[in-house]
Tab-separated table of N, CA and C in Angstrom:
chain	number	residue	atom	x	y	z
C	1	SER	N	6.906	5.495	-18.030
C	1	SER	CA	5.087	5.339	-17.595
C	1	SER	C	4.951	6.805	-17.815
C	2	SER	N	3.956	7.503	-17.998
C	2	SER	CA	3.272	8.467	-18.379
C	2	SER	C	2.339	8.935	-17.092
C	3	TYR	N	2.441	10.178	-17.072
C	3	TYR	CA	1.344	10.504	-15.473
C	3	TYR	C	0.507	11.941	-16.364
C	4	ASP	N	-0.782	11.650	-16.168
C	4	ASP	CA	-1.511	12.998	-16.360
C	4	ASP	C	-1.627	14.018	-15.338
C	5	PHE	N	-1.401	15.072	-15.744
C	5	PHE	CA	-1.473	16.305	-14.828
C	5	PHE	C	-2.468	17.228	-15.245
C	6	TYR	N	-3.313	17.429	-14.296
C	6	TYR	CA	-4.472	18.408	-14.256
C	6	TYR	C	-4.495	19.480	-13.571
C	7	LEU	N	-4.650	20.992	-13.967
C	7	LEU	CA	-5.121	21.790	-12.710
C	7	LEU	C	-6.880	22.211	-12.547
C	8	PHE	N	-6.789	22.443	-11.259
C	8	PHE	CA	-8.207	22.597	-10.717
C	8	PHE	C	-8.253	24.181	-11.167
C	9	ILE	N	-9.232	24.804	-11.570
C	9	ILE	CA	-9.422	26.271	-11.776
C	9	ILE	C	-10.715	26.597	-11.161
C	10	PRO	N	-11.111	27.123	-10.590
C	10	PRO	CA	-12.497	27.803	-10.122
C	10	PRO	C	-13.437	28.286	-10.891
C	11	PHE	N	-14.599	27.739	-10.659
C	11	PHE	CA	-15.476	28.929	-11.773
C	11	PHE	C	-15.406	30.460	-11.061
C	12	THR	N	-15.522	30.546	-9.868
C	12	THR	CA	-15.914	32.165	-9.778
C	12	THR	C	-14.894	32.363	-8.681
C	13	PRO	N	-14.243	33.447	-8.542
C	13	PRO	CA	-13.236	33.941	-7.396
C	13	PRO	C	-13.768	33.430	-5.919
C	14	ARG	N	-15.079	32.716	-5.363
C	14	ARG	CA	-15.169	32.113	-4.457
C	14	ARG	C	-14.965	30.781	-4.109
C	15	CYS	N	-14.239	30.752	-5.046
C	15	CYS	CA	-13.936	28.941	-5.234
C	15	CYS	C	-14.691	27.825	-4.789
C	16	PHE	N	-15.818	28.085	-5.037
C	16	PHE	CA	-16.787	26.777	-4.306
C	16	PHE	C	-16.975	25.648	-5.686
C	17	HIS	N	-17.368	25.980	-6.678
C	17	HIS	CA	-16.400	24.509	-7.697
C	17	HIS	C	-15.255	25.037	-8.450
C	18	LEU	N	-14.512	23.612	-9.205
C	18	LEU	CA	-13.549	23.834	-9.574
C	18	LEU	C	-13.906	23.228	-10.810
C	19	ASN	N	-12.839	23.854	-12.004
C	19	ASN	CA	-13.125	23.159	-13.258
C	19	ASN	C	-11.529	22.234	-13.262
C	20	LEU	N	-11.666	21.043	-14.042
C	20	LEU	CA	-10.692	19.973	-14.124
C	20	LEU	C	-10.009	20.378	-15.535
C	21	VAL	N	-8.913	21.110	-15.761
C	21	VAL	CA	-7.993	21.481	-17.142
C	21	VAL	C	-7.013	20.638	-17.121
C	22	PRO	N	-6.974	19.805	-18.461
C	22	PRO	CA	-5.640	19.044	-18.548
C	22	PRO	C	-4.457	20.193	-18.439
C	23	PHE	N	-3.466	19.674	-17.815
C	23	PHE	CA	-1.950	20.636	-17.533
C	23	PHE	C	-0.796	19.948	-18.523
C	24	GLU	N	-0.097	20.627	-19.227
C	24	GLU	CA	0.693	20.162	-20.244
C	24	GLU	C	2.073	20.995	-19.895
C	25	GLY	N	2.249	21.337	-18.694
C	25	GLY	CA	3.388	22.053	-18.136
C	25	GLY	C	3.304	23.219	-18.284
C	26	VAL	N	2.633	24.333	-18.684
C	26	VAL	CA	2.828	25.544	-19.069
C	26	VAL	C	1.598	26.094	-18.602
C	27	ILE	N	1.441	27.266	-17.951
C	27	ILE	CA	0.113	27.890	-17.798
C	27	ILE	C	-0.081	29.335	-18.701
C	28	THR	N	-1.100	29.289	-19.678
C	28	THR	CA	-0.797	30.246	-20.670
C	28	THR	C	-1.323	31.654	-19.896
C	29	ALA	N	-1.323	32.237	-20.982
C	29	ALA	CA	-1.476	33.888	-20.582
C	29	ALA	C	-2.598	33.945	-20.463
C	30	GLU	N	-3.495	33.329	-21.184
C	30	GLU	CA	-5.220	33.083	-21.024
C	30	GLU	C	-5.651	32.593	-19.881
C	31	SER	N	-5.183	31.714	-19.430
C	31	SER	CA	-5.293	31.214	-18.018
C	31	SER	C	-4.795	32.266	-16.698
C	32	ARG	N	-3.529	32.709	-17.064
C	32	ARG	CA	-3.410	33.614	-15.859
C	32	ARG	C	-4.122	35.221	-15.713
C	33	ALA	N	-4.598	35.092	-17.059
C	33	ALA	CA	-5.353	36.450	-17.320
C	33	ALA	C	-7.066	36.439	-16.465
C	34	LEU	N	-7.264	34.717	-16.399
C	34	LEU	CA	-8.915	34.815	-16.164
C	34	LEU	C	-8.930	34.562	-14.830
C	35	HIS	N	-7.885	34.691	-14.208
C	35	HIS	CA	-7.498	33.927	-12.552
C	35	HIS	C	-6.431	34.870	-11.915
C	36	ASP	N	-6.725	35.598	-10.446
C	36	ASP	CA	-5.545	36.556	-10.066
C	36	ASP	C	-4.591	35.350	-9.279
C	37	THR	N	-5.535	34.405	-9.070
C	37	THR	CA	-4.670	33.460	-7.908
C	37	THR	C	-4.818	31.795	-8.747
C	38	LEU	N	-3.499	31.470	-8.650
C	38	LEU	CA	-3.675	29.745	-8.941
C	38	LEU	C	-3.340	28.699	-7.649
C	39	ASN	N	-3.962	27.758	-7.106
C	39	ASN	CA	-3.547	26.909	-6.153
C	39	ASN	C	-3.392	25.979	-6.938
C	40	ILE	N	-2.345	25.286	-6.505
C	40	ILE	CA	-2.187	23.916	-7.209
C	40	ILE	C	-1.698	22.713	-6.116
C	41	VAL	N	-2.259	21.870	-6.214
C	41	VAL	CA	-2.253	21.207	-4.676
C	41	VAL	C	-1.924	19.440	-5.428
C	42	GLY	N	-0.833	19.213	-5.071
C	42	GLY	CA	-0.812	17.873	-5.914
C	42	GLY	C	-0.844	16.885	-4.741
C	43	LEU	N	-1.175	15.683	-5.430
C	43	LEU	CA	-1.617	14.775	-4.401
C	43	LEU	C	-0.981	13.331	-4.989
C	44	VAL	N	-0.335	12.336	-3.638
C	44	VAL	CA	0.525	11.307	-4.180
C	44	VAL	C	-0.316	10.106	-4.614
C	45	GLY	N	-0.228	9.345	-5.699
C	45	GLY	CA	-1.027	7.832	-5.726
C	45	GLY	C	-0.041	6.900	-5.721
C	46	SER	N	0.006	6.361	-4.724
C	46	SER	CA	1.123	5.212	-4.503
C	46	SER	C	0.307	4.359	-3.819
C	47	ILE	N	0.449	2.933	-3.941
C	47	ILE	CA	-0.265	2.015	-3.515
C	47	ILE	C	0.852	1.693	-1.780
C	48	ASP	N	2.225	2.064	-2.179
C	48	ASP	CA	3.097	1.329	-1.731
C	48	ASP	C	2.745	1.936	0.063
C	49	ASN	N	2.454	3.324	-0.153
C	49	ASN	CA	2.321	4.302	1.079
C	49	ASN	C	3.854	4.658	1.403
C	50	ASP	N	4.701	4.918	0.559
C	50	ASP	CA	6.378	5.030	0.674
C	50	ASP	C	6.543	6.522	0.353
C	51	PHE	N	5.328	7.318	0.378
C	51	PHE	CA	5.669	9.170	0.563
C	51	PHE	C	6.093	9.677	1.749
C	52	CYS	N	7.026	10.228	1.852
C	52	CYS	CA	7.417	10.622	3.292
C	52	CYS	C	6.710	12.273	3.437
C	53	GLY	N	5.749	12.173	4.778
C	53	GLY	CA	5.157	13.592	5.135
C	53	GLY	C	3.745	13.125	5.007
C	54	THR	N	3.099	12.100	4.946
C	54	THR	CA	1.990	12.071	4.499
C	54	THR	C	1.289	10.719	5.393
C	55	ASP	N	-0.160	11.290	5.691
C	55	ASP	CA	-0.254	9.606	6.754
C	55	ASP	C	-0.561	8.455	5.826
C	56	MET	N	-1.586	8.630	4.625
C	56	MET	CA	-1.604	7.714	4.034
C	56	MET	C	-1.498	8.308	2.424
C	57	THR	N	-0.837	7.776	1.606
C	57	THR	CA	-1.511	8.218	-0.136
C	57	THR	C	-2.247	7.174	-0.858
C	58	ILE	N	-2.807	7.986	-1.390
C	58	ILE	CA	-4.298	7.657	-2.450
C	58	ILE	C	-3.950	6.139	-2.962
C	59	GLY	N	-4.635	5.113	-2.632
C	59	GLY	CA	-4.717	3.995	-3.208
C	59	GLY	C	-3.685	3.207	-1.939
C	60	ALA	N	-3.281	3.297	-1.365
C	60	ALA	CA	-2.882	2.300	-0.119
C	60	ALA	C	-3.898	1.591	0.849
C	61	ASP	N	-4.797	2.611	1.115
C	61	ASP	CA	-6.249	1.867	1.950
C	61	ASP	C	-6.215	0.017	0.942
C	62	SER	N	-6.636	0.998	-0.118
C	62	SER	CA	-7.470	-0.090	-0.779
C	62	SER	C	-6.788	-1.033	-1.313
C	63	ALA	N	-5.722	-1.110	-1.347
C	63	ALA	CA	-4.485	-2.055	-1.497
C	63	ALA	C	-4.529	-2.802	-0.177
C	64	LEU	N	-4.585	-2.267	0.698
C	64	LEU	CA	-4.507	-2.816	2.082
C	64	LEU	C	-5.831	-3.910	2.626
C	65	HIS	N	-6.432	-3.184	1.708
C	65	HIS	CA	-8.150	-3.788	2.013
C	65	HIS	C	-8.084	-5.260	1.209
C	66	ARG	N	-7.767	-4.875	-0.296
C	66	ARG	CA	-7.670	-6.349	-0.763
C	66	ARG	C	-6.596	-7.432	-0.372
C	67	ILE	N	-5.338	-6.881	0.350
C	67	ILE	CA	-4.644	-7.922	0.697
C	67	ILE	C	-5.249	-8.750	1.977
C	68	ILE	N	-6.043	-7.735	2.751
C	68	ILE	CA	-6.511	-8.457	3.856
C	68	ILE	C	-7.490	-9.290	3.702
C	69	GLU	N	-8.615	-9.212	2.400
C	69	GLU	CA	-9.662	-9.951	1.929
C	69	GLU	C	-8.697	-11.059	1.066
C	70	ALA	N	-7.425	-10.979	0.692
C	70	ALA	CA	-6.987	-12.340	0.191
C	70	ALA	C	-6.083	-13.042	0.991
C	71	THR	N	-5.656	-12.699	2.427
C	71	THR	CA	-5.155	-13.402	3.368
C	71	THR	C	-6.144	-13.947	4.108
C	72	ASP	N	-7.521	-13.107	4.714
C	72	ASP	CA	-8.566	-14.216	4.837
C	72	ASP	C	-9.024	-15.535	4.217
C	73	ALA	N	-9.013	-15.419	2.732
C	73	ALA	CA	-9.174	-16.525	2.213
C	73	ALA	C	-8.501	-17.366	2.139
C	74	ILE	N	-7.013	-17.265	2.191
C	74	ILE	CA	-6.032	-17.912	2.505
C	74	ILE	C	-6.127	-18.959	3.703
C	75	THR	N	-6.148	-18.217	4.599
C	75	THR	CA	-5.854	-18.376	5.976
C	75	THR	C	-7.115	-19.451	6.273
C	76	THR	N	-8.220	-19.760	5.367
C	76	THR	CA	-9.111	-20.925	5.510
C	76	THR	C	-8.945	-21.787	4.638
C	77	THR	N	-8.346	-20.946	3.429
C	77	THR	CA	-7.450	-22.687	2.576
C	77	THR	C	-6.279	-23.344	3.303
C	78	ALA	N	-5.679	-22.631	3.908
C	78	ALA	CA	-4.148	-22.941	4.550
C	78	ALA	C	-4.787	-24.069	5.645
C	79	HIS	N	-5.905	-23.751	6.367
C	79	HIS	CA	-6.444	-24.514	7.650
C	79	HIS	C	-6.885	-25.935	6.637
C	80	SER	N	-7.814	-25.739	5.535
C	80	SER	CA	-8.438	-27.155	5.374
C	80	SER	C	-7.412	-27.953	4.995
C	81	HIS	N	-6.745	-27.550	4.137
C	81	HIS	CA	-5.533	-28.344	3.308
C	81	HIS	C	-4.212	-28.404	3.997
C	82	GLN	N	-4.186	-27.945	5.323
C	82	GLN	CA	-2.881	-27.958	5.801
C	82	GLN	C	-1.567	-27.952	5.388
C	83	ARG	N	-1.529	-26.577	4.777
C	83	ARG	CA	-0.170	-26.232	4.121
C	83	ARG	C	-0.278	-24.818	4.782
C	84	CYS	N	0.856	-24.411	4.396
C	84	CYS	CA	1.837	-23.047	4.803
C	84	CYS	C	1.763	-22.163	3.426
C	85	PHE	N	0.881	-21.262	3.386
C	85	PHE	CA	0.861	-20.544	2.413
C	85	PHE	C	1.722	-18.960	2.693
C	86	ILE	N	2.412	-18.555	1.450
C	86	ILE	CA	3.725	-17.420	1.563
C	86	ILE	C	2.517	-16.234	0.106
C	87	LEU	N	2.032	-14.851	1.057
C	87	LEU	CA	1.578	-13.891	0.188
C	87	LEU	C	2.474	-12.905	0.185
C	88	GLU	N	3.290	-12.713	-1.599
C	88	GLU	CA	3.615	-11.880	-1.908
C	88	GLU	C	3.044	-10.138	-1.990
C	89	VAL	N	3.177	-9.145	-1.244
C	89	VAL	CA	2.457	-8.404	-1.697
C	89	VAL	C	3.636	-6.873	-2.334
C	90	MET	N	3.001	-5.972	-2.562
C	90	MET	CA	3.278	-4.776	-3.450
C	90	MET	C	4.333	-3.869	-2.362
C	91	GLY	N	5.487	-3.387	-2.805
C	91	GLY	CA	6.077	-2.818	-1.618
C	91	GLY	C	7.509	-1.970	-1.721
C	92	ARG	N	8.510	-2.475	-2.922
C	92	ARG	CA	9.055	-1.724	-3.502
C	92	ARG	C	9.897	-2.177	-2.315
C	93	HIS	N	10.260	-0.685	-1.499
C	93	HIS	CA	11.320	-0.312	-0.312
C	93	HIS	C	10.306	0.163	0.778
C	94	CYS	N	9.593	-0.414	0.940
C	94	CYS	CA	8.551	-0.021	2.058
C	94	CYS	C	7.619	-1.187	2.300
C	95	GLY	N	7.985	-1.533	3.529
C	95	GLY	CA	7.218	-2.728	4.052
C	95	GLY	C	5.744	-2.237	4.511
C	96	TYR	N	5.013	-1.380	4.404
C	96	TYR	CA	3.707	-1.028	4.931
C	96	TYR	C	3.026	-1.592	4.584
C	97	LEU	N	2.540	-2.068	3.626
C	97	LEU	CA	1.434	-3.169	3.286
C	97	LEU	C	1.502	-4.531	3.841
C	98	ALA	N	2.937	-4.810	4.215
C	98	ALA	CA	3.027	-6.197	4.324
C	98	ALA	C	3.097	-6.268	6.160
C	99	ILE	N	3.539	-4.876	6.762
C	99	ILE	CA	3.424	-5.436	8.247
C	99	ILE	C	2.160	-4.853	8.526
C	100	VAL	N	1.462	-3.907	8.184
C	100	VAL	CA	-0.447	-3.656	8.504
C	100	VAL	C	-1.167	-5.180	8.158
C	101	ALA	N	-1.271	-5.782	6.907
C	101	ALA	CA	-1.715	-6.728	6.796
C	101	ALA	C	-1.131	-7.645	7.667
C	102	ALA	N	-0.035	-8.175	7.836
C	102	ALA	CA	0.301	-9.288	8.718
C	102	ALA	C	-0.102	-9.165	10.332
C	103	LEU	N	-0.293	-7.667	10.446
C	103	LEU	CA	-0.438	-7.333	11.845
C	103	LEU	C	-2.590	-7.500	11.652
C	104	ALA	N	-2.911	-7.070	11.192
C	104	ALA	CA	-4.358	-7.453	10.818
C	104	ALA	C	-5.155	-8.519	10.784
C	105	SER	N	-3.939	-9.738	9.903
C	105	SER	CA	-4.636	-10.639	9.410
C	105	SER	C	-4.035	-11.928	10.668
C	106	GLU	N	-3.125	-11.683	12.051
C	106	GLU	CA	-2.377	-12.200	12.663
C	106	GLU	C	-1.588	-13.401	11.338
C	107	ALA	N	-0.838	-13.125	10.881
C	107	ALA	CA	0.309	-13.825	10.116
C	107	ALA	C	1.212	-14.166	11.030
C	108	ASP	N	1.559	-15.107	10.694
C	108	ASP	CA	2.684	-16.084	11.622
C	108	ASP	C	4.504	-15.105	11.064
C	109	TRP	N	4.229	-14.887	10.021
C	109	TRP	CA	5.718	-14.392	10.102
C	109	TRP	C	5.693	-12.904	8.855
C	110	VAL	N	6.488	-12.246	8.601
C	110	VAL	CA	6.624	-11.031	7.567
C	110	VAL	C	8.161	-10.587	7.690
C	111	PHE	N	8.185	-10.493	5.869
C	111	PHE	CA	9.360	-10.233	5.609
C	111	PHE	C	9.072	-8.808	5.074
C	112	VAL	N	10.146	-7.806	5.830
C	112	VAL	CA	10.004	-6.256	4.690
C	112	VAL	C	11.610	-6.022	4.820
C	113	PRO	N	11.282	-4.807	3.557
C	113	PRO	CA	12.974	-4.369	3.108
C	113	PRO	C	13.601	-3.613	4.662
C	114	GLU	N	12.663	-3.010	4.960
C	114	GLU	CA	13.232	-2.194	6.212
C	114	GLU	C	13.690	-3.051	7.687
C	115	SER	N	13.618	-4.023	7.514
C	115	SER	CA	13.987	-5.019	8.194
C	115	SER	C	14.562	-6.277	7.697
C	116	PRO	N	15.919	-6.279	7.448
C	116	PRO	CA	16.418	-7.736	6.984
C	116	PRO	C	16.388	-8.607	7.760
C	117	PRO	N	15.922	-9.940	6.974
C	117	PRO	CA	16.244	-11.299	8.351
C	117	PRO	C	17.672	-11.362	9.057
C	118	SER	N	17.856	-12.211	10.191
C	118	SER	CA	18.818	-12.433	10.743
C	118	SER	C	19.259	-13.641	10.200
C	119	ASP	N	20.624	-14.142	10.376
C	119	ASP	CA	21.165	-14.862	10.151
C	119	ASP	C	20.718	-16.129	10.194
C	120	ASP	N	19.929	-16.284	11.400
C	120	ASP	CA	19.450	-17.639	11.728
C	120	ASP	C	17.669	-17.556	11.538
C	121	TRP	N	17.227	-17.091	10.331
C	121	TRP	CA	15.889	-16.932	9.820
C	121	TRP	C	15.265	-18.033	9.644
C	122	GLN	N	15.884	-18.901	8.754
C	122	GLN	CA	15.060	-20.032	8.191
C	122	GLN	C	14.962	-20.838	9.526
C	123	GLU	N	15.801	-21.058	10.792
C	123	GLU	CA	15.568	-21.903	11.939
C	123	GLU	C	14.249	-21.428	12.818
C	124	ARG	N	14.497	-20.052	13.473
C	124	ARG	CA	13.498	-19.445	13.694
C	124	ARG	C	12.273	-19.717	13.031
C	125	LEU	N	12.194	-18.952	11.746
C	125	LEU	CA	11.171	-19.375	10.777
C	125	LEU	C	10.316	-20.868	10.917
C	126	TYR	N	11.232	-21.831	10.916
C	126	TYR	CA	10.724	-23.440	11.184
C	126	TYR	C	10.140	-23.611	12.361
C	127	ARG	N	10.866	-23.408	13.480
C	127	ARG	CA	10.532	-23.521	14.920
C	127	ARG	C	8.550	-22.702	14.928
C	128	ARG	N	8.828	-21.421	14.348
C	128	ARG	CA	7.467	-20.598	14.369
C	128	ARG	C	6.359	-21.489	13.920
C	129	LEU	N	6.759	-21.943	13.083
C	129	LEU	CA	5.781	-22.784	11.696
C	129	LEU	C	5.107	-23.962	13.070
C	130	ILE	N	6.010	-24.989	13.170
C	130	ILE	CA	5.947	-26.208	14.127
C	130	ILE	C	5.023	-25.782	15.399
C	131	SER	N	5.437	-24.568	15.927
C	131	SER	CA	4.681	-24.048	17.371
C	131	SER	C	3.247	-23.696	16.923
C	132	VAL	N	3.039	-23.040	15.617
C	132	VAL	CA	1.747	-22.578	15.278
C	132	VAL	C	1.091	-23.864	14.861
C	133	SER	N	0.907	-24.738	14.175
C	133	SER	CA	0.731	-25.909	13.969
C	133	SER	C	0.016	-26.945	15.031
C	134	VAL	N	1.181	-26.610	15.902
C	134	VAL	CA	0.616	-27.641	17.152
C	134	VAL	C	0.122	-27.292	18.020
C	135	GLU	N	0.190	-26.217	18.374
C	135	GLU	CA	-0.500	-25.184	19.795
C	135	GLU	C	-1.378	-24.607	19.220
C	136	LYS	N	-1.759	-24.122	18.201
C	136	LYS	CA	-2.594	-23.845	17.563
C	136	LYS	C	-3.800	-24.485	16.623
C	137	ASP	N	-3.490	-25.394	15.988
C	137	ASP	CA	-3.817	-26.369	15.282
C	137	ASP	C	-4.347	-25.437	13.891
C	138	ARG	N	-3.403	-24.858	13.467
C	138	ARG	CA	-3.491	-23.588	11.796
C	138	ARG	C	-2.416	-23.752	11.554
C	139	TYR	N	-2.300	-23.303	10.371
C	139	TYR	CA	-1.023	-23.393	9.445
C	139	TYR	C	-0.668	-22.015	9.222
C	140	GLY	N	0.484	-21.749	9.148
C	140	GLY	CA	1.309	-21.057	9.056
C	140	GLY	C	1.111	-19.940	7.694
C	141	ILE	N	0.996	-18.432	7.688
C	141	ILE	CA	0.402	-17.702	6.580
C	141	ILE	C	2.357	-16.994	6.764
C	142	LEU	N	2.512	-16.257	5.860
C	142	LEU	CA	3.795	-15.639	5.765
C	142	LEU	C	3.868	-14.614	5.098
C	143	ILE	N	3.821	-13.228	5.037
C	143	ILE	CA	3.932	-12.270	4.286
C	143	ILE	C	5.200	-11.414	3.916
C	144	HIS	N	5.464	-11.166	2.455
C	144	HIS	CA	6.532	-10.841	2.250
C	144	HIS	C	6.463	-9.930	1.182
C	145	SER	N	7.157	-8.767	1.133
C	145	SER	CA	7.035	-7.421	0.701
C	145	SER	C	8.474	-7.316	-0.632
C	146	TYR	N	7.880	-7.812	-1.765
C	146	TYR	CA	8.886	-7.705	-2.581
C	146	TYR	C	9.246	-6.533	-3.041
C	147	LEU	N	10.812	-6.496	-3.796
C	147	LEU	CA	11.529	-5.406	-4.351
C	147	LEU	C	10.840	-5.349	-6.048
């Protein structure tokens, strides 16, 4: 995949305005001569929220919002059709989206890469779905973070 890199270069020495300049990996002598200092800031764009040292990456909140919208819609359908639904979300090796979506939507089960299921997960899941359908008069929502 290709990435676009840009330099943000101030119009004035006080840096109140920024100029977006395509960056091709080399700071030219001309660019260096125009500016005494050059501050480069990198922002991580990952919907997985899997970058260490950040609270939230660009795109993670939007992805989470869409997942919760979809889960809300599926919950209504699961109840009206008396079915269990599995929602598979992006995640690679990070279950952030799956866990937060499960908490926000009160999902009945969540699978994440950080916590592989126990050996008896099928029996435990079956018991959980039966209890949810009997006690709460609703049908299960499972969220799975795929690799």
